[in-house]
Coordinates of C-alpha atoms and ligand atoms in Angstrom, one line a residue:
X191 CA 262.0 -21.3 -58.5
X192 CA 263.4 -19.1 -61.3
X193 CA 265.9 -16.6 -60.1
X194 CA 263.7 -13.7 -61.1
X195 CA 260.9 -13.5 -58.5
X196 CA 257.5 -11.8 -59.0
X197 CA 256.1 -10.6 -55.8
X198 CA 252.6 -9.8 -54.7
X199 CA 252.8 -7.7 -51.5
X200 CA 250.1 -7.1 -48.9
X201 CA 250.6 -3.9 -47.0
X202 CA 252.4 -0.7 -47.8
X203 CA 252.9 0.8 -44.3
X204 CA 256.2 1.1 -42.4
X205 CA 257.6 -2.3 -43.4
X206 CA 256.1 -2.5 -46.9
X207 CA 257.5 0.9 -47.9
X208 CA 260.8 -0.1 -46.2
X209 CA 261.0 -3.2 -48.3
X210 CA 260.2 -1.3 -51.4
X211 CA 263.1 1.0 -50.8
X212 CA 265.5 -1.8 -49.8
X213 CA 264.6 -3.7 -53.0
X214 CA 265.2 -0.6 -55.1
X215 CA 268.7 -0.3 -53.8
X216 CA 269.7 -4.0 -53.6
X217 CA 271.7 -5.1 -56.5
X218 CA 272.1 -8.9 -56.1
X219 CA 268.4 -9.9 -56.2
X220 CA 266.2 -10.0 -59.3
X221 CA 262.8 -9.4 -57.8
X222 CA 259.9 -7.3 -59.0
X223 CA 257.0 -6.1 -56.9
X224 CA 254.1 -6.7 -59.4
X225 CA 251.1 -5.7 -57.2
X226 CA 250.5 -4.3 -53.7
X227 CA 247.2 -4.9 -51.9
X228 CA 246.2 -2.3 -49.3
X229 CA 243.0 -1.4 -47.5
X230 CA 242.3 2.3 -47.3
X231 CA 241.1 3.7 -50.7
X232 CA 241.3 7.3 -49.5
X233 CA 245.1 7.2 -48.7
X234 CA 247.6 9.0 -51.0
X235 CA 250.2 6.6 -52.3
X236 CA 253.8 7.4 -53.2
X237 CA 253.8 4.9 -56.2
X238 CA 251.6 4.8 -59.4
X239 CA 248.0 3.9 -58.7
X240 CA 248.0 0.9 -61.1
X241 CA 250.4 -0.9 -58.8
X242 CA 247.8 -1.0 -56.0
X243 CA 244.7 -3.2 -55.5
X244 CA 242.1 -3.5 -52.8
X245 CA 241.3 -7.1 -53.7
X246 CA 243.3 -9.9 -52.2
X247 CA 242.3 -12.1 -55.1
X248 CA 244.1 -9.9 -57.6
X249 CA 247.3 -11.3 -56.0
X250 CA 246.2 -14.7 -54.8
X251 CA 244.6 -15.8 -58.1
X252 CA 247.4 -14.4 -60.3
X253 CA 249.3 -17.5 -61.4
X254 CA 252.3 -15.4 -62.6
X255 CA 253.0 -14.3 -58.9
X256 CA 255.3 -16.8 -57.2
X257 CA 255.9 -15.1 -53.9
X258 CA 253.5 -13.4 -51.5
X259 CA 255.0 -10.9 -49.1
X260 CA 252.5 -10.4 -46.2
X261 CA 253.2 -7.1 -44.3
X262 CA 249.8 -6.1 -42.9
X263 CA 248.9 -5.1 -39.3
X264 CA 245.9 -7.4 -39.0
X265 CA 246.8 -10.9 -37.7
X266 CA 243.4 -12.4 -38.5
X267 CA 243.4 -11.2 -42.1
X268 CA 247.1 -12.2 -42.4
X269 CA 246.3 -15.7 -41.5
X270 CA 243.7 -15.9 -44.3
X271 CA 246.1 -14.5 -46.8
X272 CA 249.0 -16.7 -45.8
X273 CA 247.1 -19.9 -45.8
X274 CA 245.4 -19.2 -49.1
X275 CA 248.8 -18.3 -50.7
X276 CA 250.4 -21.5 -49.4
X277 CA 247.5 -23.6 -50.6
X278 CA 247.8 -22.1 -54.1
X279 CA 251.5 -23.1 -54.1
X280 CA 252.9 -19.7 -53.6
X281 CA 255.9 -19.2 -51.3
X282 CA 255.2 -16.7 -48.5
X283 CA 257.4 -14.3 -46.6
X284 CA 255.7 -12.6 -43.5
X285 CA 256.7 -10.4 -40.6
X286 CA 253.5 -11.1 -38.7
X287 CA 254.6 -12.5 -35.3
X288 CA 251.2 -12.5 -33.7
X289 CA 249.7 -14.6 -36.6
X290 CA 252.7 -16.9 -36.6
X291 CA 252.8 -17.5 -32.9
X292 CA 249.1 -18.3 -32.9
X293 CA 249.2 -20.8 -35.8
X294 CA 252.8 -22.0 -36.2
X295 CA 252.3 -25.7 -35.9
X296 CA 249.5 -25.7 -38.4
X297 CA 251.5 -23.5 -40.8
X298 CA 254.4 -25.9 -40.6
X299 CA 252.1 -28.8 -41.5
X300 CA 250.6 -26.7 -44.4
X301 CA 254.1 -26.2 -45.8
X302 CA 254.7 -29.9 -45.7
X303 CA 251.4 -30.6 -47.4
X304 CA 251.8 -28.0 -50.2
X305 CA 255.6 -28.0 -50.6
X306 CA 255.5 -24.2 -50.5
X307 CA 257.9 -22.4 -48.2
X308 CA 257.0 -19.9 -45.5
X309 CA 259.9 -17.7 -44.2
X310 CA 259.6 -15.1 -41.4
X311 CA 263.0 -13.8 -40.3
X312 CA 261.5 -10.3 -39.9
X313 CA 259.0 -11.5 -37.4
X314 CA 261.5 -11.7 -34.5
X315 CA 263.7 -8.7 -33.6
X316 CA 263.5 -7.0 -37.0
X317 CA 266.9 -6.8 -38.6
X318 CA 268.6 -9.3 -36.2
X319 CA 269.1 -12.7 -38.0
X320 CA 268.1 -15.0 -35.2
X321 CA 265.6 -17.5 -36.7
X322 CA 267.9 -18.9 -39.4
X323 CA 270.8 -18.8 -36.9
X324 CA 268.9 -21.0 -34.4
X325 CA 267.6 -23.2 -37.2
X326 CA 271.0 -23.7 -39.1
X327 CA 274.0 -22.6 -37.0
X328 CA 272.7 -24.0 -33.7
X329 CA 271.1 -27.1 -35.2
X330 CA 273.1 -29.5 -33.1
X331 CA 274.5 -27.3 -30.3
X332 CA 273.2 -27.9 -26.8
X333 CA 271.3 -24.7 -26.2
X334 CA 271.0 -23.6 -22.6
X335 CA 269.1 -20.4 -23.2
X336 CA 267.9 -17.8 -25.6
X337 CA 266.9 -14.6 -24.0
X338 CA 266.9 -10.9 -24.5
X339 CA 265.2 -7.6 -25.3
X340 CA 262.7 -8.5 -28.1
X341 CA 260.4 -5.5 -28.0
X342 CA 261.8 -2.2 -29.3
X343 CA 259.0 0.1 -28.2
X344 CA 259.0 -1.1 -24.6
X345 CA 262.8 -0.7 -24.6
X346 CA 262.4 2.8 -26.0
X347 CA 259.9 3.7 -23.3
X348 CA 262.1 2.3 -20.5
X349 CA 265.0 4.3 -21.9
X350 CA 263.0 7.6 -21.9
X351 CA 261.7 6.9 -18.4
X352 CA 265.3 6.2 -17.2
X353 CA 267.3 8.8 -19.1
X354 CA 264.8 11.7 -19.5
X355 CA 262.6 11.2 -16.5
X356 CA 259.5 11.2 -18.7
X357 CA 256.2 10.0 -17.3
X358 CA 255.1 6.6 -18.6
X359 CA 252.3 8.2 -20.7
X360 CA 254.6 10.8 -22.3
X361 CA 257.2 8.1 -23.2
X362 CA 254.5 5.8 -24.7
X363 CA 253.1 8.7 -26.8
X364 CA 256.7 9.5 -28.0
X365 CA 257.2 5.9 -29.0
X366 CA 253.9 6.0 -31.0
X367 CA 254.9 9.3 -32.7
X368 CA 258.2 7.7 -33.8
X369 CA 256.3 4.7 -35.2
X370 CA 258.0 2.2 -32.8
X371 CA 254.7 1.1 -31.1
X372 CA 252.3 -1.4 -32.7
X373 CA 248.8 0.0 -33.7
X374 CA 247.6 -1.5 -30.4
X375 CA 250.3 -0.5 -27.8
X376 CA 249.0 -3.1 -25.3
X377 CA 250.8 -5.7 -27.5
X378 CA 254.1 -4.0 -26.8
X379 CA 253.8 -2.7 -23.2
X380 CA 251.9 -5.7 -22.0
X381 CA 254.7 -8.0 -23.2
X382 CA 252.5 -9.9 -25.7
X383 CA 254.6 -9.0 -28.7
X384 CA 257.8 -10.2 -27.0
X385 CA 255.9 -13.4 -26.0
X386 CA 254.8 -14.1 -29.6
X387 CA 258.4 -13.8 -30.7
X388 CA 259.5 -16.0 -27.8
X389 CA 257.1 -18.8 -28.9
X390 CA 258.4 -18.5 -32.5
X391 CA 262.0 -18.8 -31.3
X392 CA 261.1 -21.8 -29.0
X393 CA 260.0 -23.7 -32.2
X394 CA 263.5 -23.1 -33.7
X395 CA 265.4 -23.6 -30.5
X396 CA 263.8 -26.8 -29.3
X397 CA 261.3 -27.9 -31.9
X398 CA 258.3 -27.3 -29.7
X399 CA 255.2 -25.3 -30.4
X400 CA 253.9 -23.4 -27.3
X401 CA 250.7 -21.4 -27.3
X402 CA 251.6 -17.9 -26.2
X403 CA 248.5 -18.0 -23.8
X404 CA 250.4 -20.6 -21.7
X405 CA 253.4 -18.4 -21.1
X406 CA 253.8 -16.0 -18.2
X407 CA 254.0 -12.6 -19.8
X408 CA 254.1 -9.4 -17.6
X409 CA 254.8 -6.1 -19.3
X410 CA 256.2 -2.8 -18.3
X411 CA 252.9 -1.0 -17.9
X412 CA 252.9 -1.4 -14.1
X413 CA 256.4 0.0 -13.5
X414 CA 256.8 3.3 -11.7
X415 CA 259.5 5.9 -11.1
X416 CA 260.0 4.2 -7.7
X417 CA 260.9 0.9 -9.4
X418 CA 263.4 2.6 -11.7
X419 CA 264.9 4.5 -8.8
X420 CA 265.3 1.2 -6.9
X421 CA 267.0 -0.3 -10.0
X422 CA 269.4 2.7 -10.2
X423 CA 270.3 2.3 -6.5
X424 CA 271.2 -1.3 -7.2
X425 CA 273.4 -0.3 -10.1
X426 CA 271.0 -2.0 -12.6
X427 CA 268.6 -1.1 -15.4
X428 CA 265.1 -2.5 -15.8
X429 CA 264.6 -4.3 -19.1
X430 CA 261.7 -6.3 -20.5
X431 CA 263.3 -9.6 -20.9
X432 CA 262.0 -12.6 -22.8
X433 CA 263.6 -15.9 -21.8
X434 CA 263.8 -19.5 -23.1
X435 CA 265.6 -21.4 -20.4
X436 CA 266.6 -25.1 -20.4
X437 CA 266.1 -26.4 -16.8
X438 CA 267.5 -29.9 -17.4
X439 CA 268.0 -32.2 -20.4
X440 CA 264.3 -32.8 -20.7
X441 CA 262.7 -29.6 -19.4
X442 CA 262.6 -25.9 -20.4
X443 CA 260.6 -22.9 -19.4
X444 CA 259.5 -19.6 -21.1
X445 CA 258.7 -16.3 -19.6
X446 CA 258.5 -12.6 -20.4
X447 CA 258.8 -10.0 -17.6
X448 CA 260.8 -7.0 -16.5
X449 CA 264.1 -7.9 -15.0
X450 CA 266.9 -6.0 -13.2
X451 CA 270.0 -6.1 -15.4
X452 CA 273.3 -5.7 -13.7
X453 CA 275.8 -3.3 -15.3
X454 CA 278.1 -6.2 -16.0
X455 CA 275.5 -7.7 -18.3
X456 CA 275.7 -6.7 -22.0
X457 CA 271.9 -6.2 -22.1
X458 CA 272.5 -3.3 -19.8
X459 CA 273.2 -0.4 -22.2
X460 CA 271.0 -1.8 -25.0
X461 CA 268.8 1.2 -25.1
X462 CA 266.2 3.0 -27.2
X463 CA 264.5 0.9 -29.9
X464 CA 267.4 -1.6 -30.0
X465 CA 266.8 -5.3 -29.5
X466 CA 269.3 -7.9 -28.3
X467 CA 269.3 -11.7 -28.2
X468 CA 271.6 -13.6 -25.9
X469 CA 272.2 -17.2 -26.9
X470 CA 274.0 -19.5 -24.4
X471 CA 275.1 -23.0 -25.6
X472 CA 277.3 -25.7 -24.2
X473 CA 280.2 -25.3 -26.7
X474 CA 280.0 -21.9 -28.2
X475 CA 279.3 -20.3 -24.8
X476 CA 277.5 -17.0 -24.8
X477 CA 276.9 -14.9 -27.9
X478 CA 275.0 -11.6 -28.3
X479 CA 273.2 -10.3 -31.3
X480 CA 272.4 -6.6 -31.0
X481 CA 270.6 -4.4 -33.5
X482 CA 267.5 -2.6 -34.7
X483 CA 264.5 -4.6 -33.8
X484 CA 262.0 -2.4 -35.7
X485 CA 261.7 0.2 -38.4
X486 CA 261.0 0.0 -42.2
X487 CA 264.6 -0.6 -43.4
X488 CA 265.9 -3.0 -40.7
X489 CA 262.8 -5.1 -41.0
X490 CA 262.8 -4.7 -44.8
X491 CA 266.3 -6.0 -44.8
X492 CA 265.2 -9.2 -43.0
X493 CA 262.4 -9.7 -45.6
X494 CA 265.0 -9.1 -48.4
X495 CA 267.1 -11.9 -46.9
X496 CA 264.1 -14.3 -46.9
X497 CA 263.4 -13.3 -50.5
X498 CA 267.0 -14.0 -51.4
X499 CA 266.8 -17.4 -49.6
X500 CA 263.8 -18.3 -51.7
X501 CA 265.8 -17.9 -54.9
X502 CA 267.9 -20.9 -53.7
X503 CA 264.8 -22.9 -52.7
X504 CA 265.4 -22.4 -48.9
X505 CA 262.9 -23.8 -46.5
X506 CA 263.1 -24.1 -42.7
X507 CA 263.6 -27.8 -42.1
X508 CA 262.2 -27.8 -38.6
X509 CA 264.6 -30.6 -37.8
X510 CA 264.4 -30.2 -34.1
X511 CA 260.7 -31.0 -34.2
X512 CA 261.5 -34.4 -35.5
X513 CA 264.1 -35.2 -32.8
X514 CA 263.2 -37.7 -30.2
X515 CA 263.4 -36.6 -26.5
X516 CA 262.5 -33.0 -27.2
X517 CA 262.4 -31.1 -23.9
X518 CA 259.0 -30.5 -22.3
X519 CA 257.7 -27.1 -21.3
X520 CA 257.6 -26.6 -17.5
X521 CA 256.3 -23.9 -15.3
X522 CA 256.9 -25.6 -12.0
X523 CA 259.9 -23.5 -11.1
X524 CA 260.9 -20.8 -8.6
X525 CA 261.8 -17.3 -9.6
X526 CA 263.4 -14.5 -7.5
X527 CA 261.3 -11.4 -7.8
X528 CA 260.8 -7.9 -6.4
X529 CA 257.2 -6.8 -6.0
X530 CA 255.8 -3.4 -5.2
X531 CA 252.2 -3.2 -3.9
X532 CA 250.0 -0.9 -1.9
X533 CA 247.9 -2.9 0.5
X534 CA 248.3 -6.3 2.1
X535 CA 245.2 -7.5 0.3
X536 CA 247.1 -6.9 -3.1
X537 CA 249.5 -9.8 -2.4
X538 CA 246.7 -12.2 -1.2
X539 CA 247.1 -15.6 -2.9
X540 CA 250.8 -15.2 -3.5
X541 CA 253.0 -17.6 -1.6
X542 CA 256.6 -16.5 -1.2
X543 CA 259.5 -18.8 -0.4
X544 CA 261.2 -18.6 3.0
X545 CA 263.6 -15.7 3.4
X546 CA 261.1 -13.2 1.9
X547 CA 262.0 -9.7 2.9
X548 CA 259.0 -7.3 3.4
X549 CA 259.6 -3.5 3.6
X550 CA 256.9 -1.0 4.4
X551 CA 256.9 2.4 2.9
X552 CA 254.5 5.4 3.1
X553 CA 252.8 4.9 -0.3
X554 CA 254.1 1.6 -1.4
X555 CA 255.3 -1.7 0.2
X556 CA 257.9 -4.0 -1.2
X557 CA 258.8 -7.6 -1.0
X558 CA 261.9 -9.4 -2.3
X559 CA 261.3 -13.1 -2.4
X560 CA 261.2 -16.3 -4.4
X561 CA 257.8 -17.3 -5.9
X562 CA 256.7 -20.1 -8.1
X563 CA 256.1 -19.3 -11.8
X564 CA 252.9 -21.4 -11.6
X565 CA 251.6 -19.1 -8.8
X566 CA 252.3 -16.1 -11.0
X567 CA 250.6 -17.6 -14.0
X568 CA 247.5 -18.5 -11.9
X569 CA 247.2 -15.0 -10.5
X570 CA 248.3 -12.9 -13.4
X571 CA 245.0 -11.2 -14.2
X572 CA 244.5 -10.4 -10.5
X573 CA 248.0 -8.9 -10.2
X574 CA 247.4 -6.7 -13.2
X575 CA 244.1 -5.5 -11.7
X576 CA 245.8 -4.8 -8.4
X577 CA 248.5 -2.7 -10.3
X578 CA 251.4 -4.7 -8.8
X579 CA 254.8 -4.1 -10.2
X580 CA 256.9 -7.3 -10.6
X581 CA 260.6 -7.4 -11.6
X582 CA 262.7 -10.5 -11.8
X583 CA 265.9 -10.3 -9.8
X584 CA 268.4 -12.9 -11.0
X585 CA 271.3 -11.3 -9.2
X586 CA 270.7 -12.4 -5.6
X587 CA 269.7 -9.2 -3.8
X588 CA 271.0 -9.7 -0.2
X589 CA 268.5 -8.9 2.5
X590 CA 270.6 -6.2 4.0
X591 CA 271.2 -4.4 0.7
X592 CA 267.5 -4.7 -0.2
X593 CA 266.4 -3.3 3.1
X594 CA 268.9 -0.5 2.9
X595 CA 267.9 0.5 -0.6
X596 CA 264.2 0.1 0.1
X597 CA 264.6 2.2 3.3
X598 CA 266.3 5.0 1.3
X599 CA 263.6 4.9 -1.3
X600 CA 260.8 5.3 1.2
X601 CA 262.8 7.8 3.3
X602 CA 262.8 5.6 6.4
Ligands
LIG910 N1 257.0 -1.7 -38.0 C1 258.0 -2.5 -37.6 O1 259.1 -2.0 -37.3 C2 257.8 -4.0 -37.6 C3 258.9 -4.8 -37.3 C4 258.8 -6.2 -37.3 C5 257.6 -6.7 -37.7 N2 256.5 -5.9 -38.1 C6 255.3 -6.5 -38.5 O2 255.1 -6.2 -39.9 C7 253.7 -6.1 -40.2 C8 253.4 -4.7 -40.8 O3 253.7 -3.7 -39.8 P1 253.8 -2.2 -40.2 O4 254.4 -1.5 -39.1 O5 254.4 -2.0 -41.6 O6 252.2 -1.8 -40.3 P2 251.6 -0.4 -40.7 O7 252.6 0.6 -40.9 O8 250.4 -0.2 -39.8 O9 251.0 -0.8 -42.2 C9 250.0 -1.8 -42.3 C10 249.6 -1.9 -43.8 O10 248.7 -3.0 -43.9 C11 247.7 -2.6 -44.8 N3 246.5 -3.5 -44.5 C12 245.9 -3.7 -43.3 N4 244.9 -4.6 -43.4 C13 244.9 -5.0 -44.7 C14 244.2 -5.9 -45.4 N5 243.2 -6.7 -44.8 N6 244.5 -6.1 -46.7 C15 245.5 -5.4 -47.3 N7 246.2 -4.5 -46.7 C16 246.0 -4.3 -45.4 C17 247.5 -1.2 -44.5 O11 246.8 -0.6 -45.6 P3 246.5 0.9 -45.8 O12 247.8 1.5 -46.2 O13 245.5 1.0 -46.8 O14 246.1 1.5 -44.5 C18 248.9 -0.7 -44.4 O15 249.5 -0.4 -45.7 C19 252.9 -6.4 -38.8 O16 252.6 -7.7 -38.7 C20 254.0 -6.0 -37.8 O17 253.8 -6.7 -36.6 C21 256.6 -4.6 -38.0

């Protein structure tokens, strides 16, 4: 590709406008936004009207446009735009994690078929450069785990609950006012957005394509003030943590769920809309990447980096997908969890490991136990219906400390 790139952009919302500003101020890259496709004809725009179009074909059929930047909030429409652009030989940069997570394997094949490149650093943790880091820097390292706080709006809500004592509804509304939450907040608070990002990272960590529907994903929407008070008593914070964990040389697992984070862990203290990724590998040991996971400028900065990479013909090579003996996705493992429920019938169907500690309260009951991930996956929709709060405990809560804290909580 020539060094001057001509961009056709889809979307001029938070990230589209952020990218426009970033490109205005960036000096090293010769890139021109030639056309912007948007949807709503009644909206006032901050740029001249002739730059905008409402027809995708004005960009997709324009042979002079070499790069499509896809920044819309509709995953279905984005899939159509991205596949058409790649088929017409245009390179594509996208931030759309939902679309990517649902179609990644097919989009990788399409790049191989067409020779066009699809880059998407902005799709995982906004401004944190984690995809190319896993793809290039960790290309031969023995990765043990990749985990962290991948959803800025859930983290913002948890911070407001914890620090300001806001109700869940008030904290969610504040996150929406600040533009941190997706158009559909269920994607954030239900853990689905973090899960989509996790599946994208799994492809770059281990060369495997996992359907997000096959991953246990439990959000923050069932947490209550009691759960956060319990976390405080333990000297922990509750965070929504997405985890890729190697179990052995040939097996790994994925999950997204709230987790108690001890104050000795660097994820404790990553607050507000910040994201963090923790990478643990055999030789480099543990590294943390902490930064802004959302917002127009941090996300625009990741898109800028992809555009710059296109000027030197960069493509993800997906080397790990070609390796023999790729690890296999496994859900047959045991997790330590804390569960809060109201009636005995709410925990029907769950089988806890031996050593489970049950504590009765006035309004709520608690159990601290091990449980199989398979069991949680099978009962997930029931657990949501029964309003059960589940938090992973990877520090071993001793029975006596649990009973003491739980008794204090319920005033026993
Ligand atoms: N916001 C963040 O911090 C962030 C971070 C990382 C990744 N992302 C991802 O980046 C993408 C954009 O997010 P955003 O926050 O910028 O969204 P947004 O503020 O809601 O803006 C969406 C834009 O897409 C346009 N649009 C929607 N459907 C369209 C269609 N069919 N054709 C053309 N334009 C269309 C809208 O047009 P109108 O202006 O006419 O309404 C609007 O300009 C999403 O995939 C999101 O998941 C966002």
